Amino acid sequence: MDKKKVMVAIDESECSHYALQWALENLGDTISKSDLIIFTARPTEFIYVQASMFGAAPPDLLMSIQENQKKAALALLGRAKEICAKHGVVAETVTEMGDPKNVICEAAEKHKIQLLIVGSHSRGPIQRAFLGSVSNYCVHNAKCPVLVVRKPVE
């Protein structure tokens, strides 16, 4: 029988770190018997906003920003992989460039994920209306079950 595939989507936020920890601690048996993918998106709009501060952005500046963003993403994934290893779980890491909500759903489909786990920033309705909600988008658009892990308010 093929192993199930579980993907945890993370970013630099405390809530996504909590979601990964929660999944490892509460779904340990499921995750240890599955192929685990830790995924992070590299938002493209951030690159262009950062570059536009310099006026018309030269291509080498865009490339430099993209490279730095990729290094940061790989460092984030490396830390996540270490957290998994402390729980005795070997994880594969994947990063894609694009709008996080879209690339998370696309990656889940591409990798034939059976369970997608995302954290929740616990934004209010007004913030969600302006900023959008990646977790809400994934719940409604991913082609697999989505578990949204909300960090308790302290």
PDB file of C-alpha atoms in Angstrom:
ATOM      1  CA  MET A   1       0.000   0.000   0.000  1.00  0.00           C
ATOM      2  CA  ASP A   2       1.284   3.464  -0.894  1.00  0.00           C
ATOM      3  CA  LYS A   3       2.094   5.846   1.905  1.00  0.00           C
ATOM      4  CA  LYS A   4      -0.243   8.768   2.411  1.00  0.00           C
ATOM      5  CA  LYS A   5       1.129  12.198   1.608  1.00  0.00           C
ATOM      6  CA  VAL A   6       0.801  15.052   4.089  1.00  0.00           C
ATOM      7  CA  MET A   7       1.902  18.622   3.394  1.00  0.00           C
ATOM      8  CA  VAL A   8       2.409  21.359   5.975  1.00  0.00           C
ATOM      9  CA  ALA A   9       2.533  24.849   4.468  1.00  0.00           C
ATOM     10  CA  ILE A  10       4.659  27.261   6.487  1.00  0.00           C
ATOM     11  CA  ASP A  11       5.906  30.827   6.430  1.00  0.00           C
ATOM     12  CA  GLU A  12       7.930  32.911   8.900  1.00  0.00           C
ATOM     13  CA  SER A  13       4.927  33.449  11.193  1.00  0.00           C
ATOM     14  CA  GLU A  14       4.580  32.087  14.695  1.00  0.00           C
ATOM     15  CA  CYS A  15       1.201  30.560  13.771  1.00  0.00           C
ATOM     16  CA  SER A  16       2.667  28.418  10.985  1.00  0.00           C
ATOM     17  CA  HIS A  17       5.479  27.266  13.291  1.00  0.00           C
ATOM     18  CA  TYR A  18       2.790  26.339  15.810  1.00  0.00           C
ATOM     19  CA  ALA A  19       0.855  24.415  13.117  1.00  0.00           C
ATOM     20  CA  LEU A  20       3.935  22.336  12.291  1.00  0.00           C
ATOM     21  CA  GLN A  21       4.654  21.627  15.970  1.00  0.00           C
ATOM     22  CA  TRP A  22       0.995  20.802  16.615  1.00  0.00           C
ATOM     23  CA  ALA A  23       0.866  18.397  13.674  1.00  0.00           C
ATOM     24  CA  LEU A  24       4.027  16.602  14.773  1.00  0.00           C
ATOM     25  CA  GLU A  25       2.830  16.307  18.382  1.00  0.00           C
ATOM     26  CA  ASN A  26      -0.846  15.473  17.734  1.00  0.00           C
ATOM     27  CA  LEU A  27      -0.728  13.599  14.434  1.00  0.00           C
ATOM     28  CA  GLY A  28       2.623  11.935  15.039  1.00  0.00           C
ATOM     29  CA  ASP A  29       1.425   8.423  14.247  1.00  0.00           C
ATOM     30  CA  THR A  30      -0.246   9.534  11.010  1.00  0.00           C
ATOM     31  CA  ILE A  31       2.722  11.668   9.974  1.00  0.00           C
ATOM     32  CA  SER A  32       5.338   9.028  10.807  1.00  0.00           C
ATOM     33  CA  LYS A  33       3.511   6.598   8.499  1.00  0.00           C
ATOM     34  CA  SER A  34       3.188   9.201   5.719  1.00  0.00           C
ATOM     35  CA  ASP A  35       5.414  11.033   3.310  1.00  0.00           C
ATOM     36  CA  LEU A  36       5.699  14.529   4.791  1.00  0.00           C
ATOM     37  CA  ILE A  37       6.321  17.577   2.653  1.00  0.00           C
ATOM     38  CA  ILE A  38       7.083  20.937   4.233  1.00  0.00           C
ATOM     39  CA  PHE A  39       6.165  23.686   1.780  1.00  0.00           C
ATOM     40  CA  THR A  40       6.802  27.409   1.713  1.00  0.00           C
ATOM     41  CA  ALA A  41       5.813  29.989  -0.863  1.00  0.00           C
ATOM     42  CA  ARG A  42       7.982  32.871  -1.997  1.00  0.00           C
ATOM     43  CA  PRO A  43       5.508  35.699  -2.743  1.00  0.00           C
ATOM     44  CA  THR A  44       6.266  37.485  -6.003  1.00  0.00           C
ATOM     45  CA  GLU A  45       4.503  40.746  -5.157  1.00  0.00           C
ATOM     46  CA  PHE A  46       7.033  41.289  -2.343  1.00  0.00           C
ATOM     47  CA  ILE A  47       9.880  41.264  -4.875  1.00  0.00           C
ATOM     48  CA  TYR A  48       8.306  43.932  -7.039  1.00  0.00           C
ATOM     49  CA  VAL A  49       7.319  46.155  -4.106  1.00  0.00           C
ATOM     50  CA  GLN A  50      10.845  45.937  -2.722  1.00  0.00           C
ATOM     51  CA  ALA A  51      12.411  46.591  -6.127  1.00  0.00           C
ATOM     52  CA  SER A  52      10.053  49.470  -6.951  1.00  0.00           C
ATOM     53  CA  MET A  53      11.540  51.440  -4.063  1.00  0.00           C
ATOM     54  CA  PHE A  54      14.500  51.950  -6.403  1.00  0.00           C
ATOM     55  CA  GLY A  55      12.365  53.250  -9.283  1.00  0.00           C
ATOM     56  CA  ALA A  56      12.466  51.177 -12.458  1.00  0.00           C
ATOM     57  CA  ALA A  57      13.985  47.963 -11.182  1.00  0.00           C
ATOM     58  CA  PRO A  58      16.965  46.686 -13.146  1.00  0.00           C
ATOM     59  CA  PRO A  59      16.833  42.942 -13.880  1.00  0.00           C
ATOM     60  CA  ASP A  60      19.930  42.214 -11.792  1.00  0.00           C
ATOM     61  CA  LEU A  61      18.260  43.837  -8.763  1.00  0.00           C
ATOM     62  CA  LEU A  62      15.191  41.631  -9.230  1.00  0.00           C
ATOM     63  CA  MET A  63      17.432  38.566  -9.524  1.00  0.00           C
ATOM     64  CA  SER A  64      19.307  39.564  -6.361  1.00  0.00           C
ATOM     65  CA  ILE A  65      16.058  39.987  -4.419  1.00  0.00           C
ATOM     66  CA  GLN A  66      14.775  36.631  -5.738  1.00  0.00           C
ATOM     67  CA  GLU A  67      18.021  34.906  -4.709  1.00  0.00           C
ATOM     68  CA  ASN A  68      17.864  36.398  -1.204  1.00  0.00           C
ATOM     69  CA  GLN A  69      14.224  35.380  -0.907  1.00  0.00           C
ATOM     70  CA  LYS A  70      15.108  31.833  -2.006  1.00  0.00           C
ATOM     71  CA  LYS A  71      17.929  31.658   0.577  1.00  0.00           C
ATOM     72  CA  ALA A  72      15.520  32.796   3.309  1.00  0.00           C
ATOM     73  CA  ALA A  73      12.948  30.188   2.194  1.00  0.00           C
ATOM     74  CA  LEU A  74      15.559  27.417   2.209  1.00  0.00           C
ATOM     75  CA  ALA A  75      16.726  28.484   5.682  1.00  0.00           C
ATOM     76  CA  LEU A  76      13.106  28.404   6.914  1.00  0.00           C
ATOM     77  CA  LEU A  77      12.616  24.935   5.414  1.00  0.00           C
ATOM     78  CA  GLY A  78      15.905  23.779   6.950  1.00  0.00           C
ATOM     79  CA  ARG A  79      14.720  24.849  10.420  1.00  0.00           C
ATOM     80  CA  ALA A  80      11.394  23.059   9.838  1.00  0.00           C
ATOM     81  CA  LYS A  81      13.237  19.920   8.750  1.00  0.00           C
ATOM     82  CA  GLU A  82      15.257  20.015  11.993  1.00  0.00           C
ATOM     83  CA  ILE A  83      12.035  20.285  14.031  1.00  0.00           C
ATOM     84  CA  CYS A  84      10.697  17.238  12.183  1.00  0.00           C
ATOM     85  CA  ALA A  85      13.931  15.317  12.800  1.00  0.00           C
ATOM     86  CA  LYS A  86      13.609  15.976  16.558  1.00  0.00           C
ATOM     87  CA  HIS A  87      10.265  14.150  16.326  1.00  0.00           C
ATOM     88  CA  GLY A  88      11.854  11.296  14.365  1.00  0.00           C
ATOM     89  CA  VAL A  89      10.195  12.373  11.109  1.00  0.00           C
ATOM     90  CA  VAL A  90      12.012  12.723   7.800  1.00  0.00           C
ATOM     91  CA  ALA A  91      10.499  15.481   5.679  1.00  0.00           C
ATOM     92  CA  GLU A  92      10.925  16.551   2.100  1.00  0.00           C
ATOM     93  CA  THR A  93      11.004  20.314   1.527  1.00  0.00           C
ATOM     94  CA  VAL A  94       9.546  22.260  -1.395  1.00  0.00           C
ATOM     95  CA  THR A  95       9.416  25.956  -2.220  1.00  0.00           C
ATOM     96  CA  GLU A  96       7.638  27.690  -5.091  1.00  0.00           C
ATOM     97  CA  MET A  97       7.380  31.299  -6.153  1.00  0.00           C
ATOM     98  CA  GLY A  98       3.961  32.897  -6.474  1.00  0.00           C
ATOM     99  CA  ASP A  99       0.888  33.985  -4.552  1.00  0.00           C
ATOM    100  CA  PRO A 100       0.963  31.750  -1.434  1.00  0.00           C
ATOM    101  CA  LYS A 101      -2.683  30.702  -1.553  1.00  0.00           C
ATOM    102  CA  ASN A 102      -2.412  29.663  -5.204  1.00  0.00           C
ATOM    103  CA  VAL A 103       0.960  27.910  -5.061  1.00  0.00           C
ATOM    104  CA  ILE A 104      -0.004  26.005  -1.891  1.00  0.00           C
ATOM    105  CA  CYS A 105      -3.103  24.575  -3.598  1.00  0.00           C
ATOM    106  CA  GLU A 106      -1.171  23.890  -6.819  1.00  0.00           C
ATOM    107  CA  ALA A 107       1.611  22.108  -4.901  1.00  0.00           C
ATOM    108  CA  ALA A 108      -0.925  20.015  -2.987  1.00  0.00           C
ATOM    109  CA  GLU A 109      -2.421  18.875  -6.289  1.00  0.00           C
ATOM    110  CA  LYS A 110       0.941  18.394  -8.026  1.00  0.00           C
ATOM    111  CA  HIS A 111       2.302  16.227  -5.176  1.00  0.00           C
ATOM    112  CA  LYS A 112      -0.991  14.311  -4.785  1.00  0.00           C
ATOM    113  CA  ILE A 113      -1.337  15.387  -1.152  1.00  0.00           C
ATOM    114  CA  GLN A 114      -4.023  13.644   0.920  1.00  0.00           C
ATOM    115  CA  LEU A 115      -3.942  16.102   3.853  1.00  0.00           C
ATOM    116  CA  LEU A 116      -2.887  19.753   3.757  1.00  0.00           C
ATOM    117  CA  ILE A 117      -2.085  21.423   7.087  1.00  0.00           C
ATOM    118  CA  VAL A 118      -1.951  25.215   7.376  1.00  0.00           C
ATOM    119  CA  GLY A 119      -1.760  27.646  10.267  1.00  0.00           C
ATOM    120  CA  SER A 120      -4.207  30.459  10.860  1.00  0.00           C
ATOM    121  CA  HIS A 121      -3.197  34.054  11.541  1.00  0.00           C
ATOM    122  CA  SER A 122      -6.558  34.482  13.333  1.00  0.00           C
ATOM    123  CA  ARG A 123      -7.289  37.742  11.586  1.00  0.00           C
ATOM    124  CA  GLY A 124     -10.594  39.460  12.165  1.00  0.00           C
ATOM    125  CA  PRO A 125     -13.180  39.887   9.387  1.00  0.00           C
ATOM    126  CA  ILE A 126     -11.926  43.345   8.360  1.00  0.00           C
ATOM    127  CA  GLN A 127      -8.279  42.256   8.091  1.00  0.00           C
ATOM    128  CA  ARG A 128      -9.358  39.152   6.148  1.00  0.00           C
ATOM    129  CA  ALA A 129     -11.343  41.321   3.743  1.00  0.00           C
ATOM    130  CA  PHE A 130      -8.306  43.479   2.960  1.00  0.00           C
ATOM    131  CA  LEU A 131      -5.456  41.003   3.340  1.00  0.00           C
ATOM    132  CA  GLY A 132      -7.259  37.815   2.389  1.00  0.00           C
ATOM    133  CA  SER A 133      -6.868  34.536   4.178  1.00  0.00           C
ATOM    134  CA  VAL A 134      -4.556  31.889   2.814  1.00  0.00           C
ATOM    135  CA  SER A 135      -6.069  29.223   5.063  1.00  0.00           C
ATOM    136  CA  ASN A 136      -9.627  30.130   4.014  1.00  0.00           C
ATOM    137  CA  TYR A 137      -8.646  30.048   0.342  1.00  0.00           C
ATOM    138  CA  CYS A 138      -7.024  26.626   0.790  1.00  0.00           C
ATOM    139  CA  VAL A 139     -10.081  25.234   2.608  1.00  0.00           C
ATOM    140  CA  HIS A 140     -12.285  26.228  -0.333  1.00  0.00           C
ATOM    141  CA  ASN A 141      -9.926  25.536  -3.248  1.00  0.00           C
ATOM    142  CA  ALA A 142      -7.528  22.709  -2.385  1.00  0.00           C
ATOM    143  CA  LYS A 143      -8.508  19.365  -3.893  1.00  0.00           C
ATOM    144  CA  CYS A 144      -7.731  17.524  -0.652  1.00  0.00           C
ATOM    145  CA  PRO A 145      -8.841  17.814   2.972  1.00  0.00           C
ATOM    146  CA  VAL A 146      -7.354  20.851   4.756  1.00  0.00           C
ATOM    147  CA  LEU A 147      -6.627  21.050   8.465  1.00  0.00           C
ATOM    148  CA  VAL A 148      -6.393  24.614   9.775  1.00  0.00           C
ATOM    149  CA  VAL A 149      -4.447  24.818  13.043  1.00  0.00           C
ATOM    150  CA  ARG A 150      -5.218  27.896  15.105  1.00  0.00           C
ATOM    151  CA  LYS A 151      -2.775  28.899  17.844  1.00  0.00           C
ATOM    152  CA  PRO A 152      -4.581  29.382  21.169  1.00  0.00           C
ATOM    153  CA  VAL A 153      -4.769  32.955  22.429  1.00  0.00           C
ATOM    154  CA  GLU A 154      -2.483  33.371  25.408  1.00  0.00           C
TER     155      GLU A 154
END
